[in-house]
């Protein structure tokens, strides 16, 4: 990791609007700079591998077994080659709907495990965000849309299972 960025004054002036936008979004400057320098995009499989390598050893054996099964069966074969940050919310909803039709109970479990994996990667600066890793301010419009009948793709049990 280079200690001093190699930018001239013209480059810095060109970055000012983007930096202001990041600060308005409450994005940490280091996260913004890392995203700016990022050479590749992280896929869901890479997020699972990072989670497996750095977080699973800290968990109980039964929990490790559940995460391993979920990652191998559901997450790693999903959206192959597409960066996590570029997967549209509609694609996630379609996938959760498909799972919910086959096994309704699994939908909530999978959402919680996926949120755990993606939140871990966000905290570790592997990704900057994902539509699945809800924050409270992004969940409120979704709940309002569900209540108004505009969006009824996620079951009520899945919405209630979200920890905010």
PDB file of C-alpha atoms in Angstrom, residues 13-159:
ATOM      1  CA  UNK A  13      -9.232  19.711  -8.333  1.00  0.00           C
ATOM      2  CA  UNK A  14     -11.007  17.250 -10.614  1.00  0.00           C
ATOM      3  CA  UNK A  15     -11.700  14.959  -7.638  1.00  0.00           C
ATOM      4  CA  UNK A  16     -13.236  17.653  -5.413  1.00  0.00           C
ATOM      5  CA  UNK A  17     -16.866  17.159  -6.583  1.00  0.00           C
ATOM      6  CA  UNK A  18     -16.601  13.390  -6.121  1.00  0.00           C
ATOM      7  CA  UNK A  19     -15.083  13.826  -2.651  1.00  0.00           C
ATOM      8  CA  UNK A  20     -17.845  16.247  -1.656  1.00  0.00           C
ATOM      9  CA  UNK A  21     -20.439  13.762  -2.891  1.00  0.00           C
ATOM     10  CA  UNK A  22     -18.854  10.996  -0.838  1.00  0.00           C
ATOM     11  CA  UNK A  23     -18.867  13.182   2.274  1.00  0.00           C
ATOM     12  CA  UNK A  24     -22.533  14.054   1.704  1.00  0.00           C
ATOM     13  CA  UNK A  25     -23.276  10.310   1.563  1.00  0.00           C
ATOM     14  CA  UNK A  26     -21.442   9.958   4.914  1.00  0.00           C
ATOM     15  CA  UNK A  27     -18.800   7.813   3.249  1.00  0.00           C
ATOM     16  CA  UNK A  28     -15.494   7.628   5.057  1.00  0.00           C
ATOM     17  CA  UNK A  29     -12.656   9.278   3.048  1.00  0.00           C
ATOM     18  CA  UNK A  30     -10.470   6.179   3.292  1.00  0.00           C
ATOM     19  CA  UNK A  31     -13.273   4.008   1.900  1.00  0.00           C
ATOM     20  CA  UNK A  32     -13.779   6.524  -0.923  1.00  0.00           C
ATOM     21  CA  UNK A  33     -10.074   6.537  -1.729  1.00  0.00           C
ATOM     22  CA  UNK A  34      -9.878   2.723  -1.660  1.00  0.00           C
ATOM     23  CA  UNK A  35     -12.834   2.484  -4.032  1.00  0.00           C
ATOM     24  CA  UNK A  36     -11.188   4.997  -6.328  1.00  0.00           C
ATOM     25  CA  UNK A  37      -7.977   2.959  -6.480  1.00  0.00           C
ATOM     26  CA  UNK A  38      -9.697  -0.426  -6.664  1.00  0.00           C
ATOM     27  CA  UNK A  39      -8.489  -2.401  -9.669  1.00  0.00           C
ATOM     28  CA  UNK A  40     -10.997  -5.261  -9.639  1.00  0.00           C
ATOM     29  CA  UNK A  41     -14.519  -5.886  -8.489  1.00  0.00           C
ATOM     30  CA  UNK A  42     -15.357  -8.487  -5.862  1.00  0.00           C
ATOM     31  CA  UNK A  43     -17.836 -11.228  -6.749  1.00  0.00           C
ATOM     32  CA  UNK A  44     -20.195 -12.999  -4.363  1.00  0.00           C
ATOM     33  CA  UNK A  45     -17.974 -16.085  -4.456  1.00  0.00           C
ATOM     34  CA  UNK A  46     -14.963 -13.975  -3.418  1.00  0.00           C
ATOM     35  CA  UNK A  47     -17.012 -12.472  -0.569  1.00  0.00           C
ATOM     36  CA  UNK A  48     -17.862 -15.994   0.595  1.00  0.00           C
ATOM     37  CA  UNK A  49     -14.199 -17.033   0.428  1.00  0.00           C
ATOM     38  CA  UNK A  50     -13.140 -13.968   2.433  1.00  0.00           C
ATOM     39  CA  UNK A  51     -15.858 -14.654   5.025  1.00  0.00           C
ATOM     40  CA  UNK A  52     -14.833 -18.324   5.194  1.00  0.00           C
ATOM     41  CA  UNK A  53     -11.166 -17.477   5.668  1.00  0.00           C
ATOM     42  CA  UNK A  54     -11.452 -14.639   8.178  1.00  0.00           C
ATOM     43  CA  UNK A  55     -14.705 -15.047  10.112  1.00  0.00           C
ATOM     44  CA  UNK A  56     -15.790 -18.691  10.153  1.00  0.00           C
ATOM     45  CA  UNK A  57     -12.893 -19.864  12.368  1.00  0.00           C
ATOM     46  CA  UNK A  58     -14.299 -17.665  15.158  1.00  0.00           C
ATOM     47  CA  UNK A  59     -17.735 -19.334  15.099  1.00  0.00           C
ATOM     48  CA  UNK A  60     -19.074 -22.509  16.694  1.00  0.00           C
ATOM     49  CA  UNK A  61     -18.797 -25.757  14.702  1.00  0.00           C
ATOM     50  CA  UNK A  62     -22.564 -26.042  14.059  1.00  0.00           C
ATOM     51  CA  UNK A  63     -22.716 -22.443  12.815  1.00  0.00           C
ATOM     52  CA  UNK A  64     -19.700 -23.056  10.586  1.00  0.00           C
ATOM     53  CA  UNK A  65     -21.451 -26.089   9.127  1.00  0.00           C
ATOM     54  CA  UNK A  66     -24.607 -24.065   8.373  1.00  0.00           C
ATOM     55  CA  UNK A  67     -22.646 -21.252   6.704  1.00  0.00           C
ATOM     56  CA  UNK A  68     -20.525 -23.695   4.689  1.00  0.00           C
ATOM     57  CA  UNK A  69     -23.613 -25.514   3.413  1.00  0.00           C
ATOM     58  CA  UNK A  70     -25.385 -22.256   2.558  1.00  0.00           C
ATOM     59  CA  UNK A  71     -22.398 -20.757   0.771  1.00  0.00           C
ATOM     60  CA  UNK A  72     -21.661 -23.885  -1.263  1.00  0.00           C
ATOM     61  CA  UNK A  73     -25.251 -24.665  -2.206  1.00  0.00           C
ATOM     62  CA  UNK A  74     -26.795 -21.224  -2.671  1.00  0.00           C
ATOM     63  CA  UNK A  75     -24.360 -18.293  -2.784  1.00  0.00           C
ATOM     64  CA  UNK A  76     -21.202 -19.426  -4.602  1.00  0.00           C
ATOM     65  CA  UNK A  77     -22.999 -20.637  -7.763  1.00  0.00           C
ATOM     66  CA  UNK A  78     -25.107 -17.448  -7.815  1.00  0.00           C
ATOM     67  CA  UNK A  79     -24.292 -14.453 -10.088  1.00  0.00           C
ATOM     68  CA  UNK A  80     -20.981 -15.941 -11.285  1.00  0.00           C
ATOM     69  CA  UNK A  81     -18.550 -13.320 -12.542  1.00  0.00           C
ATOM     70  CA  UNK A  82     -20.748 -10.331 -11.664  1.00  0.00           C
ATOM     71  CA  UNK A  83     -19.379  -7.919  -9.028  1.00  0.00           C
ATOM     72  CA  UNK A  84     -21.564  -7.830  -5.904  1.00  0.00           C
ATOM     73  CA  UNK A  85     -21.937  -4.054  -6.059  1.00  0.00           C
ATOM     74  CA  UNK A  86     -23.310  -4.258  -9.606  1.00  0.00           C
ATOM     75  CA  UNK A  87     -26.008  -6.870  -8.975  1.00  0.00           C
ATOM     76  CA  UNK A  88     -29.309  -4.984  -9.233  1.00  0.00           C
ATOM     77  CA  UNK A  89     -31.825  -5.156  -6.417  1.00  0.00           C
ATOM     78  CA  UNK A  90     -34.401  -6.612  -8.805  1.00  0.00           C
ATOM     79  CA  UNK A  91     -32.133  -9.626  -9.455  1.00  0.00           C
ATOM     80  CA  UNK A  92     -31.843 -10.261  -5.728  1.00  0.00           C
ATOM     81  CA  UNK A  93     -35.640 -10.050  -5.369  1.00  0.00           C
ATOM     82  CA  UNK A  94     -36.192 -12.504  -8.238  1.00  0.00           C
ATOM     83  CA  UNK A  95     -33.759 -14.955  -6.665  1.00  0.00           C
ATOM     84  CA  UNK A  96     -35.354 -14.685  -3.215  1.00  0.00           C
ATOM     85  CA  UNK A  97     -38.813 -15.127  -4.792  1.00  0.00           C
ATOM     86  CA  UNK A  98     -37.648 -18.291  -6.547  1.00  0.00           C
ATOM     87  CA  UNK A  99     -36.244 -19.664  -3.275  1.00  0.00           C
ATOM     88  CA  UNK A 100     -39.390 -18.623  -1.390  1.00  0.00           C
ATOM     89  CA  UNK A 101     -41.641 -20.570  -3.771  1.00  0.00           C
ATOM     90  CA  UNK A 102     -39.648 -23.778  -3.267  1.00  0.00           C
ATOM     91  CA  UNK A 103     -38.902 -23.453   0.444  1.00  0.00           C
ATOM     92  CA  UNK A 104     -40.548 -20.456   2.166  1.00  0.00           C
ATOM     93  CA  UNK A 105     -38.693 -20.942   5.457  1.00  0.00           C
ATOM     94  CA  UNK A 106     -35.304 -20.861   3.746  1.00  0.00           C
ATOM     95  CA  UNK A 107     -35.886 -17.384   2.326  1.00  0.00           C
ATOM     96  CA  UNK A 108     -35.447 -15.645   5.680  1.00  0.00           C
ATOM     97  CA  UNK A 109     -32.518 -17.839   6.732  1.00  0.00           C
ATOM     98  CA  UNK A 110     -30.709 -17.192   3.471  1.00  0.00           C
ATOM     99  CA  UNK A 111     -31.303 -13.456   3.706  1.00  0.00           C
ATOM    100  CA  UNK A 112     -29.845 -13.323   7.222  1.00  0.00           C
ATOM    101  CA  UNK A 113     -26.770 -15.334   6.227  1.00  0.00           C
ATOM    102  CA  UNK A 114     -26.236 -13.297   3.064  1.00  0.00           C
ATOM    103  CA  UNK A 115     -26.522 -10.062   5.040  1.00  0.00           C
ATOM    104  CA  UNK A 116     -23.940 -11.372   7.519  1.00  0.00           C
ATOM    105  CA  UNK A 117     -21.479 -12.239   4.767  1.00  0.00           C
ATOM    106  CA  UNK A 118     -21.916  -8.953   2.895  1.00  0.00           C
ATOM    107  CA  UNK A 119     -21.845  -6.841   6.074  1.00  0.00           C
ATOM    108  CA  UNK A 120     -18.592  -8.532   7.074  1.00  0.00           C
ATOM    109  CA  UNK A 121     -17.098  -7.716   3.656  1.00  0.00           C
ATOM    110  CA  UNK A 122     -18.286  -4.107   3.940  1.00  0.00           C
ATOM    111  CA  UNK A 123     -16.683  -3.743   7.377  1.00  0.00           C
ATOM    112  CA  UNK A 124     -13.460  -5.221   5.977  1.00  0.00           C
ATOM    113  CA  UNK A 125     -13.491  -2.806   2.993  1.00  0.00           C
ATOM    114  CA  UNK A 126     -13.810  -5.613   0.431  1.00  0.00           C
ATOM    115  CA  UNK A 127     -16.971  -4.022  -0.997  1.00  0.00           C
ATOM    116  CA  UNK A 128     -18.532  -0.627  -0.466  1.00  0.00           C
ATOM    117  CA  UNK A 129     -22.117  -1.811  -0.306  1.00  0.00           C
ATOM    118  CA  UNK A 130     -24.883  -3.979  -1.684  1.00  0.00           C
ATOM    119  CA  UNK A 131     -28.656  -3.580  -1.974  1.00  0.00           C
ATOM    120  CA  UNK A 132     -29.042  -6.643   0.244  1.00  0.00           C
ATOM    121  CA  UNK A 133     -27.118  -5.214   3.197  1.00  0.00           C
ATOM    122  CA  UNK A 134     -29.953  -2.934   4.306  1.00  0.00           C
ATOM    123  CA  UNK A 135     -29.464  -0.011   6.590  1.00  0.00           C
ATOM    124  CA  UNK A 136     -32.451   1.404   8.438  1.00  0.00           C
ATOM    125  CA  UNK A 137     -32.676   4.494   6.215  1.00  0.00           C
ATOM    126  CA  UNK A 138     -32.860   2.329   3.092  1.00  0.00           C
ATOM    127  CA  UNK A 139     -35.339  -0.090   4.641  1.00  0.00           C
ATOM    128  CA  UNK A 140     -38.007   2.518   5.430  1.00  0.00           C
ATOM    129  CA  UNK A 141     -38.894   3.279   1.772  1.00  0.00           C
ATOM    130  CA  UNK A 142     -39.034  -0.473   1.094  1.00  0.00           C
ATOM    131  CA  UNK A 143     -41.486  -0.984   3.948  1.00  0.00           C
ATOM    132  CA  UNK A 144     -43.608   1.927   2.742  1.00  0.00           C
ATOM    133  CA  UNK A 145     -43.684   0.461  -0.767  1.00  0.00           C
ATOM    134  CA  UNK A 146     -44.774  -2.911   0.633  1.00  0.00           C
ATOM    135  CA  UNK A 147     -47.496  -1.336   2.737  1.00  0.00           C
ATOM    136  CA  UNK A 148     -48.790   0.658  -0.224  1.00  0.00           C
ATOM    137  CA  UNK A 149     -48.897  -2.456  -2.405  1.00  0.00           C
ATOM    138  CA  UNK A 150     -46.253  -1.263  -4.885  1.00  0.00           C
ATOM    139  CA  UNK A 151     -43.772  -3.946  -3.931  1.00  0.00           C
ATOM    140  CA  UNK A 152     -44.916  -7.292  -2.615  1.00  0.00           C
ATOM    141  CA  UNK A 153     -42.002  -9.463  -3.717  1.00  0.00           C
ATOM    142  CA  UNK A 154     -40.584 -10.143  -0.254  1.00  0.00           C
ATOM    143  CA  UNK A 155     -42.684 -12.042   2.231  1.00  0.00           C
ATOM    144  CA  UNK A 156     -43.706 -10.344   5.474  1.00  0.00           C
ATOM    145  CA  UNK A 157     -41.738 -12.886   7.484  1.00  0.00           C
ATOM    146  CA  UNK A 158     -38.563 -11.981   5.591  1.00  0.00           C
ATOM    147  CA  UNK A 159     -39.118  -8.277   6.209  1.00  0.00           C
TER     148      UNK A 159
END
